[in-house]
PDB file of C-alpha atoms and ligand atoms in Angstrom:
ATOM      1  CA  UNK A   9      47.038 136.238 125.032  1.00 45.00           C
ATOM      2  CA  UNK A  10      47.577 132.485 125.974  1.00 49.00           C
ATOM      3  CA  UNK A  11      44.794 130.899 127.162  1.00 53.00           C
ATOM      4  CA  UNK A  12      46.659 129.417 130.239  1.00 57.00           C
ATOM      5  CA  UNK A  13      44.127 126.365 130.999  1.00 59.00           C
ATOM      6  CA  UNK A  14      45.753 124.564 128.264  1.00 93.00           C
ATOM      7  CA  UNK A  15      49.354 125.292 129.404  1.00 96.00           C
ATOM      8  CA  UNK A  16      51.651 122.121 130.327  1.00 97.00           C
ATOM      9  CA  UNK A  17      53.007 122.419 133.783  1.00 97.00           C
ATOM     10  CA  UNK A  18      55.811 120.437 135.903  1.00 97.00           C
ATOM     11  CA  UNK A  19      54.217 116.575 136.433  1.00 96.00           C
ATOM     12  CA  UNK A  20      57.456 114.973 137.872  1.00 96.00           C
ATOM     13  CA  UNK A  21      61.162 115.710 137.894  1.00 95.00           C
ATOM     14  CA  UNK A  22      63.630 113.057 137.769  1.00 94.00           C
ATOM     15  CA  UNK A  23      67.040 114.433 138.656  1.00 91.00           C
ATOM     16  CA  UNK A  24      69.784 112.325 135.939  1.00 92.00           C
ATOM     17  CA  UNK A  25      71.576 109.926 138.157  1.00 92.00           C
ATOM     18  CA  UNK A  26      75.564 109.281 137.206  1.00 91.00           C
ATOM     19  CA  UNK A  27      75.953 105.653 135.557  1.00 91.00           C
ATOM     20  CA  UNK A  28      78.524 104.249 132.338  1.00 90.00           C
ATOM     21  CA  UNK A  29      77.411 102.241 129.664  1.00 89.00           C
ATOM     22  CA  UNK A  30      79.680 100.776 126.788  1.00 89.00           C
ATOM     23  CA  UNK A  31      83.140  99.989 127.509  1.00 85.00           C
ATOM     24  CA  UNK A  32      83.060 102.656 130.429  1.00 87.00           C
ATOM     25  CA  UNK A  33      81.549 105.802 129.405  1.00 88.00           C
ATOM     26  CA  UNK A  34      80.494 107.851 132.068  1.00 89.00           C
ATOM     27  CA  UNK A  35      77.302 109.280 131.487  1.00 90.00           C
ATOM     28  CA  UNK A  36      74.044 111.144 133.331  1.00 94.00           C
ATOM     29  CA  UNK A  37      70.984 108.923 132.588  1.00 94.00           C
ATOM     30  CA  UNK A  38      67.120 110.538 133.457  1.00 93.00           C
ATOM     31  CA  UNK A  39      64.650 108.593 131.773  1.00 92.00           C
ATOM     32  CA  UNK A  40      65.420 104.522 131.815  1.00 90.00           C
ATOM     33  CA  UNK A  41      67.007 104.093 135.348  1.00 85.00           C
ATOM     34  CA  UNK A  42      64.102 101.925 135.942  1.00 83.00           C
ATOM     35  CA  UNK A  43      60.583 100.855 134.305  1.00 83.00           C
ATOM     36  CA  UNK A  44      59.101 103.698 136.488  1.00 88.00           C
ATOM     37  CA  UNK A  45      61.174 106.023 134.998  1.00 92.00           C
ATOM     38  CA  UNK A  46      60.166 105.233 131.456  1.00 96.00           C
ATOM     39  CA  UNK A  47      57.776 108.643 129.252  1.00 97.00           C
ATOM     40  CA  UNK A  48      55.884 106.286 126.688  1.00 98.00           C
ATOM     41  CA  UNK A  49      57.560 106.271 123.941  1.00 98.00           C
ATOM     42  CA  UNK A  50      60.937 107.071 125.352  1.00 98.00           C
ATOM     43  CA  UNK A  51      62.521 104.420 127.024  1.00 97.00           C
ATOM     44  CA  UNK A  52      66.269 105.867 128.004  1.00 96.00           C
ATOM     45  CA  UNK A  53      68.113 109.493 127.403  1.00 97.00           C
ATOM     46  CA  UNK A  54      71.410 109.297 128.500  1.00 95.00           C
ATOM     47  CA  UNK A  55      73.681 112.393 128.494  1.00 95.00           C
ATOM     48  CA  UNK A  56      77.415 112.234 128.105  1.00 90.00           C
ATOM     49  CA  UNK A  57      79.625 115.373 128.787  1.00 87.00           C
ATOM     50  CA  UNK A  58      83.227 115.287 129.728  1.00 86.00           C
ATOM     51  CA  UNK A  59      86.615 117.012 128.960  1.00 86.00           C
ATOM     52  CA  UNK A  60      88.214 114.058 130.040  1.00 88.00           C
ATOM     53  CA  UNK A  61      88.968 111.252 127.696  1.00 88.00           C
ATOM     54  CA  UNK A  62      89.322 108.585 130.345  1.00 87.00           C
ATOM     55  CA  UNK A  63      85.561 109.045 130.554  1.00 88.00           C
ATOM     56  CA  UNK A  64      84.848 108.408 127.439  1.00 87.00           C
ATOM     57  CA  UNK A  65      87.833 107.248 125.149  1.00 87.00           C
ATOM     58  CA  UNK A  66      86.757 103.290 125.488  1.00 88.00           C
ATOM     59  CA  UNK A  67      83.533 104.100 123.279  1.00 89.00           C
ATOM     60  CA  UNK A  68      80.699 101.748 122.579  1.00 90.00           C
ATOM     61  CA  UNK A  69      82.080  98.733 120.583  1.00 90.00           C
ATOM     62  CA  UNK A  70      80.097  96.347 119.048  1.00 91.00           C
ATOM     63  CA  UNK A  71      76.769  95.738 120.696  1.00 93.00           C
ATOM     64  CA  UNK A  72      73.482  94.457 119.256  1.00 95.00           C
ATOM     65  CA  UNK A  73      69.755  96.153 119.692  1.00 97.00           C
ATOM     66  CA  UNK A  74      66.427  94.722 118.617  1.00 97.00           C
ATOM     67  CA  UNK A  75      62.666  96.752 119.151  1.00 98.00           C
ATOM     68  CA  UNK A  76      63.010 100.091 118.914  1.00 98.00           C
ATOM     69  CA  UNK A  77      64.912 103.443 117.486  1.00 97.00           C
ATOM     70  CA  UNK A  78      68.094 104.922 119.132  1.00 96.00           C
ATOM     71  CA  UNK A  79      68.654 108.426 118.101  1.00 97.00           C
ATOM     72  CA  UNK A  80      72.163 110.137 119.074  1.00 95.00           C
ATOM     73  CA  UNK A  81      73.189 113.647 118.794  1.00 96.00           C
ATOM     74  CA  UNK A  82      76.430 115.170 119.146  1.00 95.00           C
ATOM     75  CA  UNK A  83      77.149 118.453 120.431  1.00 95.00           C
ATOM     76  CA  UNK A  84      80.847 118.442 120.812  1.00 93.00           C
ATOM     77  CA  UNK A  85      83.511 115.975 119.778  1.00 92.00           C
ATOM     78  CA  UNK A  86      83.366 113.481 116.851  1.00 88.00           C
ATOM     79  CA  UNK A  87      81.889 109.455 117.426  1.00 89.00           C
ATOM     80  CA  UNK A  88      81.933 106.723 113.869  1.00 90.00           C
ATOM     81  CA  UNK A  89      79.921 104.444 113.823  1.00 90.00           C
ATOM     82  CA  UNK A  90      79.823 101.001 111.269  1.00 91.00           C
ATOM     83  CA  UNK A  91      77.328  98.601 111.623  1.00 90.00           C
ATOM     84  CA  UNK A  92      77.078  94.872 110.465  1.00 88.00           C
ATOM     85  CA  UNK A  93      75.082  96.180 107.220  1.00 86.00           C
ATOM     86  CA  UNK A  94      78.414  98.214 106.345  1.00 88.00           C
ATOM     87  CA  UNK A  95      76.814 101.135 106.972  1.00 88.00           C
ATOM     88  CA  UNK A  96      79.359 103.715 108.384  1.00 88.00           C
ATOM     89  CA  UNK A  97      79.839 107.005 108.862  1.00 87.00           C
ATOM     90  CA  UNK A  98      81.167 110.177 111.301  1.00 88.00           C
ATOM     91  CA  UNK A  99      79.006 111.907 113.660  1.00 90.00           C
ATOM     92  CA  UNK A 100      80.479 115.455 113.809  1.00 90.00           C
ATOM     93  CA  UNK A 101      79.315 118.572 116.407  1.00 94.00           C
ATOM     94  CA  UNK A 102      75.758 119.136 115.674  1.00 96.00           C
ATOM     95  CA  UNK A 103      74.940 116.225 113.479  1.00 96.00           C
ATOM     96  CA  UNK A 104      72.270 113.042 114.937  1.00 96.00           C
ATOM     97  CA  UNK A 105      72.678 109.674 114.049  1.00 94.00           C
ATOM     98  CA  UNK A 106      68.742 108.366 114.113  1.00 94.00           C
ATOM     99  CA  UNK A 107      69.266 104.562 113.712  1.00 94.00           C
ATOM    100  CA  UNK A 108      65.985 101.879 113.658  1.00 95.00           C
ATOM    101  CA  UNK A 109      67.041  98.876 115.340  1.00 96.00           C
ATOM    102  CA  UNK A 110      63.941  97.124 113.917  1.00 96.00           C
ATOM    103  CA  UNK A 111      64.437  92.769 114.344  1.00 96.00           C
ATOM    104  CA  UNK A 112      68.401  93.809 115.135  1.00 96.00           C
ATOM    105  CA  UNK A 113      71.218  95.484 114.087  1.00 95.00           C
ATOM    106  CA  UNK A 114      75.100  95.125 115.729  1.00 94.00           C
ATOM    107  CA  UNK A 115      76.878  98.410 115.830  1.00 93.00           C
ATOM    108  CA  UNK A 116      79.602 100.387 117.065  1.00 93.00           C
ATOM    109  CA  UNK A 117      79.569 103.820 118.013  1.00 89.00           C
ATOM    110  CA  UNK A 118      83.572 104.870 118.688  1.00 89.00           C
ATOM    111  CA  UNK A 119      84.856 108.093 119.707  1.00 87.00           C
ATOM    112  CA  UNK A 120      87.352 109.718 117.134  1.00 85.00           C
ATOM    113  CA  UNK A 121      89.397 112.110 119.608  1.00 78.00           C
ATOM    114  CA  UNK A 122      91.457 111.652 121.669  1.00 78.00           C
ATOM    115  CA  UNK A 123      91.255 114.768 123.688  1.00 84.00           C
ATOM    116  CA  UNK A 124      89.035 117.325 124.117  1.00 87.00           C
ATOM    117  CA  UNK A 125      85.008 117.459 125.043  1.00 87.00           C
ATOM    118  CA  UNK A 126      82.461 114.829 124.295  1.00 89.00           C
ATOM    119  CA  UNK A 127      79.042 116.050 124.703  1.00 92.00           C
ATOM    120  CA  UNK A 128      76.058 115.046 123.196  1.00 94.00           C
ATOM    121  CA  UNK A 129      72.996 112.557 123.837  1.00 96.00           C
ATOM    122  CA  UNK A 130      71.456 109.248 123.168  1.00 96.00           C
ATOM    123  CA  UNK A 131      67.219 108.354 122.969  1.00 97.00           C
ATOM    124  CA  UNK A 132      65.657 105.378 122.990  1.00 97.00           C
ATOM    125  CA  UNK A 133      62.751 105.616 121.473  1.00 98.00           C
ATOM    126  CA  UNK A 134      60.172 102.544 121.517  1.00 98.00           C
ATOM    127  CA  UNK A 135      58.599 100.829 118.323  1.00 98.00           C
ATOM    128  CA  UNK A 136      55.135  99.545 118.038  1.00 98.00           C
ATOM    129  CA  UNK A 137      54.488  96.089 118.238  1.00 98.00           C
ATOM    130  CA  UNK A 138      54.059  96.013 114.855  1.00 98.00           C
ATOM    131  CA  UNK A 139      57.040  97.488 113.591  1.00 98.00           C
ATOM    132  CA  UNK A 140      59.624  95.879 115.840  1.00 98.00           C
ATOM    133  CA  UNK A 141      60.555  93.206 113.725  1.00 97.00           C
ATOM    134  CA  UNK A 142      60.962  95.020 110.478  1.00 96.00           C
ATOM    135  CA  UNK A 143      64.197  95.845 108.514  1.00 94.00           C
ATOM    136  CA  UNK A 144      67.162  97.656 110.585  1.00 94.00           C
ATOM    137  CA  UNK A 145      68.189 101.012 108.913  1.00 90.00           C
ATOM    138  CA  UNK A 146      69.664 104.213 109.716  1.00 88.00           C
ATOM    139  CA  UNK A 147      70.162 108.036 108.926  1.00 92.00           C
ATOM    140  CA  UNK A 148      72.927 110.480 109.554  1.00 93.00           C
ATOM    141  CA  UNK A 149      71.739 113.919 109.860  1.00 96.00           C
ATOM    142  CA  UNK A 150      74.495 116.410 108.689  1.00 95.00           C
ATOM    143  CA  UNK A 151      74.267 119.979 110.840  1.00 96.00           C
ATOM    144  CA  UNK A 152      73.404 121.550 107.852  1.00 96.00           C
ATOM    145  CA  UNK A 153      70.046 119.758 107.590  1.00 97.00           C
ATOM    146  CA  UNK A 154      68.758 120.820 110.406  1.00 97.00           C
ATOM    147  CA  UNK A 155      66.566 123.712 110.063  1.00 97.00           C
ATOM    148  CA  UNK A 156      67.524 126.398 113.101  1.00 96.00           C
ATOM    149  CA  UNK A 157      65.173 129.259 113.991  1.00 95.00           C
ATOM    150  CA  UNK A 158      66.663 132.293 115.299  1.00 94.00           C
ATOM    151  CA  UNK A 159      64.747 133.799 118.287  1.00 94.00           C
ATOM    152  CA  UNK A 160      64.000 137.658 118.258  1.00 91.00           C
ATOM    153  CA  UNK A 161      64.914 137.896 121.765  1.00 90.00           C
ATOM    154  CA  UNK A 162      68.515 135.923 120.963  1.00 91.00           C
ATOM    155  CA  UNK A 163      68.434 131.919 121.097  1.00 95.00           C
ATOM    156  CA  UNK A 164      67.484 129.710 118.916  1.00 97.00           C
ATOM    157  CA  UNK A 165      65.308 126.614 117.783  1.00 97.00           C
ATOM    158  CA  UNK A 166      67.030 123.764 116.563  1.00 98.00           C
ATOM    159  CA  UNK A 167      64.227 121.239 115.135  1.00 98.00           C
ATOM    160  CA  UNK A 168      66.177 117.448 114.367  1.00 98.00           C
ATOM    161  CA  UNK A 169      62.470 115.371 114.576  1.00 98.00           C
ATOM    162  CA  UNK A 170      58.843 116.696 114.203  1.00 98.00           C
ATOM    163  CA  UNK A 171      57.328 119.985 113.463  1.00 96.00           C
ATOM    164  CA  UNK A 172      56.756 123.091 114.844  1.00 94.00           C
ATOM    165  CA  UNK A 173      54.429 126.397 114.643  1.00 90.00           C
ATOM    166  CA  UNK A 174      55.802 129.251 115.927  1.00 87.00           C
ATOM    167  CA  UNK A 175      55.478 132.897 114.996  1.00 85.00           C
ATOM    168  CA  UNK A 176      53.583 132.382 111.773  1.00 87.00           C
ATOM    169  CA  UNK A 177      56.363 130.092 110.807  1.00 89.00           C
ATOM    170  CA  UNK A 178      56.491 126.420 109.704  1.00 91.00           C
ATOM    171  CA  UNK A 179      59.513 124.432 110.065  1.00 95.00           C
ATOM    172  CA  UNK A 180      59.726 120.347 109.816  1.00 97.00           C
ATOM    173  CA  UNK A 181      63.150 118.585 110.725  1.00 97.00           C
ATOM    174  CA  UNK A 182      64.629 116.185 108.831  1.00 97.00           C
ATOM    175  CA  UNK A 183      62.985 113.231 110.697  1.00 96.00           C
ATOM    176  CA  UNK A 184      59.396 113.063 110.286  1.00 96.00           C
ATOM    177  CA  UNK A 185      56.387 110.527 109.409  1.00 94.00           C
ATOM    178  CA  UNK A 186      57.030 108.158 112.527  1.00 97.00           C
ATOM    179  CA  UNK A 187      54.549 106.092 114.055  1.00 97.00           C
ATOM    180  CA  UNK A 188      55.436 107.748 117.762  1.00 98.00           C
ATOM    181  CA  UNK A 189      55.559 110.966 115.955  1.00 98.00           C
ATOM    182  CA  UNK A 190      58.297 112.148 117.622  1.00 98.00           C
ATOM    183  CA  UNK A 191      58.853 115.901 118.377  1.00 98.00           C
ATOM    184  CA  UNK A 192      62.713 116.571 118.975  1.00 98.00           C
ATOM    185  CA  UNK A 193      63.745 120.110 119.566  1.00 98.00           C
ATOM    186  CA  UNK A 194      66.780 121.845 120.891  1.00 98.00           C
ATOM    187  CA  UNK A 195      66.413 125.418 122.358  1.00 98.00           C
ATOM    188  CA  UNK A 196      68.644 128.403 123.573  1.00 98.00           C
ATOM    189  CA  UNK A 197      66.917 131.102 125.613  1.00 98.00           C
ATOM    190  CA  UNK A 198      68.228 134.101 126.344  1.00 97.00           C
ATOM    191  CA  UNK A 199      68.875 135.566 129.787  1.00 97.00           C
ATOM    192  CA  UNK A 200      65.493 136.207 131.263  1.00 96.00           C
ATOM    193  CA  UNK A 201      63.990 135.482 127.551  1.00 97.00           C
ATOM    194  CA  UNK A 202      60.539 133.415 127.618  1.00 96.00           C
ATOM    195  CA  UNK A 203      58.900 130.868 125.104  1.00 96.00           C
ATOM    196  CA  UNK A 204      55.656 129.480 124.343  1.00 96.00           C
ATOM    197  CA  UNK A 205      56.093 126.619 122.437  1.00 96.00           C
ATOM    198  CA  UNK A 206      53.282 123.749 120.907  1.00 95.00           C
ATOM    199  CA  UNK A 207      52.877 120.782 121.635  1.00 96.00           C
ATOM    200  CA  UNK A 208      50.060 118.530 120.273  1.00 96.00           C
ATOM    201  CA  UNK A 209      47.948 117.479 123.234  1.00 97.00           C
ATOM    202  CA  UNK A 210      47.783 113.729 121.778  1.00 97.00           C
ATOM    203  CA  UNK A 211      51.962 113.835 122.547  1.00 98.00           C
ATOM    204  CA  UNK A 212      54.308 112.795 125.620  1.00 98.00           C
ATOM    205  CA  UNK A 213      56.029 115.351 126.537  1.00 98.00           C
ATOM    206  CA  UNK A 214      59.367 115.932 128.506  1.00 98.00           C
ATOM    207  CA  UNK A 215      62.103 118.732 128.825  1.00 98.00           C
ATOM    208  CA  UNK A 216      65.856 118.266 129.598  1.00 97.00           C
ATOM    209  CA  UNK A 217      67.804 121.042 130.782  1.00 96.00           C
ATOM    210  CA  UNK A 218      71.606 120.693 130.108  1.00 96.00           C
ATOM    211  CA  UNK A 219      72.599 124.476 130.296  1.00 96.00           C
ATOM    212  CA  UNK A 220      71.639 126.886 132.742  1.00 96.00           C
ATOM    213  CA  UNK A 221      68.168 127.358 134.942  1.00 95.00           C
ATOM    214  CA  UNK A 222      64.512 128.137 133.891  1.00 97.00           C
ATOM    215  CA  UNK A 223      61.395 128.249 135.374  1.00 97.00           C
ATOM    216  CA  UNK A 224      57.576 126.687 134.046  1.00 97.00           C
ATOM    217  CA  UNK A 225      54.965 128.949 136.030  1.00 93.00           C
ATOM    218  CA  UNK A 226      56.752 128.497 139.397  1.00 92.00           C
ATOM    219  CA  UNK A 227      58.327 125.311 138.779  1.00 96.00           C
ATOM    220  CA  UNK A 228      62.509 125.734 139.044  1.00 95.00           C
ATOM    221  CA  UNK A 229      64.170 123.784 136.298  1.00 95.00           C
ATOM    222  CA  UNK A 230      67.676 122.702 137.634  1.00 93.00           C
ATOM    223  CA  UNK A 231      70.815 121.643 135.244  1.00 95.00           C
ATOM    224  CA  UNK A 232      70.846 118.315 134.097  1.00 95.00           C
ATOM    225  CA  UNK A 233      67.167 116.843 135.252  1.00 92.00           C
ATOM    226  CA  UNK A 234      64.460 115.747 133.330  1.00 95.00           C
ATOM    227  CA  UNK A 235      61.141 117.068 133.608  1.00 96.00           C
ATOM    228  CA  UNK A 236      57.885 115.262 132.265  1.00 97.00           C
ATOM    229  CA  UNK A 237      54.944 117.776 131.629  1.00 98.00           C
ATOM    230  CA  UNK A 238      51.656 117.373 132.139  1.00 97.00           C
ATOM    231  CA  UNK A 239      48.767 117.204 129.133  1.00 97.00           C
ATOM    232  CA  UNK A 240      48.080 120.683 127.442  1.00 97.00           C
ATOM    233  CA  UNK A 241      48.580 121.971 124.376  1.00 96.00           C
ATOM    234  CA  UNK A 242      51.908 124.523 124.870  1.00 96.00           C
ATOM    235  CA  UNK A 243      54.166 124.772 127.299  1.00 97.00           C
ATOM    236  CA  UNK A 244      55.762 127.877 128.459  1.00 97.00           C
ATOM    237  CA  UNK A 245      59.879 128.163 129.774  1.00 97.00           C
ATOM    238  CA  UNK A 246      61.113 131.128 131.858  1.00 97.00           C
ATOM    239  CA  UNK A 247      64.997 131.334 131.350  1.00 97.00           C
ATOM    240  CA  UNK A 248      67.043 132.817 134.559  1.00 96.00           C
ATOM    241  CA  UNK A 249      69.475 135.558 134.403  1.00 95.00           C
ATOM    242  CA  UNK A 250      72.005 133.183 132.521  1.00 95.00           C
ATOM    243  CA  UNK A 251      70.305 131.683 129.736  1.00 97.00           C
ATOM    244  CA  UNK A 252      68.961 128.107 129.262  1.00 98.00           C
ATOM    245  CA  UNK A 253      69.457 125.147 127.106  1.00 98.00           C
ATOM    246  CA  UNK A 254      67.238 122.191 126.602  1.00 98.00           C
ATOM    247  CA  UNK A 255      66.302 119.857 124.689  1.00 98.00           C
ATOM    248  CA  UNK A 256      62.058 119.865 124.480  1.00 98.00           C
ATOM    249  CA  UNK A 257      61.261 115.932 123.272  1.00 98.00           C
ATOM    250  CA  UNK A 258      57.233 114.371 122.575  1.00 98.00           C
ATOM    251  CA  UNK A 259      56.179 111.678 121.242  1.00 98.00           C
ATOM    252  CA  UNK A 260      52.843 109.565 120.838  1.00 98.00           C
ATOM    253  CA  UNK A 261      52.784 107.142 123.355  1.00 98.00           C
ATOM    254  CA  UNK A 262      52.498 103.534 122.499  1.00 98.00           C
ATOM    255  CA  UNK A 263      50.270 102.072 125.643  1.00 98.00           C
ATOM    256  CA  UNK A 264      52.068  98.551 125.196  1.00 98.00           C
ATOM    257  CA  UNK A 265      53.437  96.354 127.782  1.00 97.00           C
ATOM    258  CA  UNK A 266      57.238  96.471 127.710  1.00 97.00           C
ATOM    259  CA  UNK A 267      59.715  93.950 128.417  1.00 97.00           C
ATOM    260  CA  UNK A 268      63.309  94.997 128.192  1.00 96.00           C
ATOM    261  CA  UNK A 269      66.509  93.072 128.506  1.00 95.00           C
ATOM    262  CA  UNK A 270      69.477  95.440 127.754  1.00 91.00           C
ATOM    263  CA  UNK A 271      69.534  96.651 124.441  1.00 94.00           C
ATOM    264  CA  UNK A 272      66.158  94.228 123.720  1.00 97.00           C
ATOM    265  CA  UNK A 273      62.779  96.187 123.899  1.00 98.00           C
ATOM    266  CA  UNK A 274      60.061  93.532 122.672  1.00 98.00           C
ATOM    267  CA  UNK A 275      56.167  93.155 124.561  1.00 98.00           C
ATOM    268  CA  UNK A 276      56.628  89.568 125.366  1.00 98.00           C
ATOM    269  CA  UNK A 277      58.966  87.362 127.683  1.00 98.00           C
ATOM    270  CA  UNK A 278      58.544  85.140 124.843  1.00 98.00           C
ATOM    271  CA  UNK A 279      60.119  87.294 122.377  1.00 98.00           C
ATOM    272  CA  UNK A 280      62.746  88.517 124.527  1.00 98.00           C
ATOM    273  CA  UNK A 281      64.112  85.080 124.499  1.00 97.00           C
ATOM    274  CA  UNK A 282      63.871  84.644 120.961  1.00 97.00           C
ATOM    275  CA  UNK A 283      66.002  87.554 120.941  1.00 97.00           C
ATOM    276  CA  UNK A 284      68.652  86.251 123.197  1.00 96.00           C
ATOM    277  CA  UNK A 285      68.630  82.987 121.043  1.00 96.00           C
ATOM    278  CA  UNK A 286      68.818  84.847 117.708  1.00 96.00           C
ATOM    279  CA  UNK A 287      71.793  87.250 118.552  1.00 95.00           C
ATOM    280  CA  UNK A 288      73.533  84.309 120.413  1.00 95.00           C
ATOM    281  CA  UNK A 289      72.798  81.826 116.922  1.00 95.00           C
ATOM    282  CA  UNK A 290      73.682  84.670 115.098  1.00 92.00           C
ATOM    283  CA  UNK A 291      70.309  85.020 113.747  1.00 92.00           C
ATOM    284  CA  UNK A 292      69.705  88.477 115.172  1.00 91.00           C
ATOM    285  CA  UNK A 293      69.740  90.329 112.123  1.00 86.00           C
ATOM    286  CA  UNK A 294      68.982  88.027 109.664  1.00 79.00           C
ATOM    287  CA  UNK A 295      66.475  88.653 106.907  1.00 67.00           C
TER     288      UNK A 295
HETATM  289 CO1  LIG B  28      73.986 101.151 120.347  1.00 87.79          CO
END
């Protein structure tokens, strides 16, 4: 039996609100409409979904970010990215791009389709103070590297950051060892199915529900809103009579002040000017 005292409920939901970014892509943003809107360490999750290439065919061309991590995860379609280290590569269905901004990196992120759907998600994630100016680098996660636990019930666990204890099992994702220790999990649920899942008490915690309906105690979880929870050490998701799909994210806050300017996340008004001097001297990402 669960000792329920220590169960996360519902502390705030925060319906996504219709926005573009980029050169025009239309996309449902929860977290990051405004500084009130922030979960410490996540600054933004923005959700794209369309079938219709107007909405998203102009892509993200080249941009520049400084302070913190943006991680991106595809669930349909195909999106390349290059950077200005020469990094490139092809985000397929199912793969995450996990990219450290660090003192600044200028990148692209294109879509490589020109029909079809073009689903998928993009966190901001903060850095500490202390880590915002160090070296830009990124990962690409194939599918295949990220470890998926079937559910006896049907669903499944699909774990990209952090670990997770469940059912005498141990399963790490591929992104692990960060300072905001960040917890990244996607879940199916079954029609009707229920979950108790961990979540260290020290951690942030949010869920976003992009498929179907659930229910935490007797909290309804709607499509396509964000839902912080409150402290505890599991929470516990009721799917409806359809299913559910969400993604469950934590992370250790930071408790720093933040000052953002677009894609600039620093602590100081101070430093986001140096950062608007160095990308317009083209000194963003120098060594
Ligand atoms: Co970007």
């Amino acid at each position: 039996m669960s000792d329920s005292k220590h169960l996360r409920t519902v502390a705030r939901i925060l319906p996504a609100m219709n926005t573009s970014d980029g050169a025009g892509v239309r996309l449902r943003r929860s977290i990051g409409c405004g500084e009130d809107t922030r979960l410490d360490p996540f600054l933004m999750l923005d959700e794209f979904s369309s079938d219709n290439p107007g909405d998203y065919i102009a892509g993200f061309p080249s941009h520049p970010h400084r302070g913190f991590e943006t991680v991106t995860y595809i669930l349909d379609g195909h999106m390349r990215h290059e950077d200005h280290l020469g990094n490139q590569g092809d985000l397929q269905s199912g793969g995450v791009q996990w990219m450290t901004a660090g003192r600044g990196i200028i990148h692209s992120e294109m879509p490589q389709q020109e029909e079809g759907r073009m689903r998928g998600f993009q966190l901001w994630i903060n850095l500490p103070a202390k880590e915002k100016m160090k070296a830009a680098g990124y990962r690409d996660i194939a599918p295949n590297e990220i470890p998926v636990l079937e559910l006896e019930q049907g669903g499944r666990i699909k774990i990209i950051a952090g670990e997770i204890q469940f059912n005498q099992q141990q399963l790490r994702g591929p992104i692990y060892g960060l300072t905001t220790e960040p917890l990244y999990l996607d879940v199916s649920l079954a029609p009707s199915a229920s979950i108790q899942l961990p979540v260290d008490a020290r951690l942030n915690a949010m869920i976003y529900v992009f498929e179907g309906d659930a229910n935490i105690a007797k909290t309804a979880l709607t499509t396509h809103c964000a839902v912080f929870l409150s402290e505890g050490e599991s929470v516990k998701i009721t799917a409806n009579d359809k299913g559910v799909r969400f993604l469950l994210l934590a992370g250790l806050p930071l408790h720093e002040p933040i000052v953002q300017y677009g894609p600039f996340v620093m602590n100081t008004v101070t430093e986001i000017k140096q950062a608007i001097h160095d990308y317009q001297t083209g000194q963003l990402t120098a060594v």
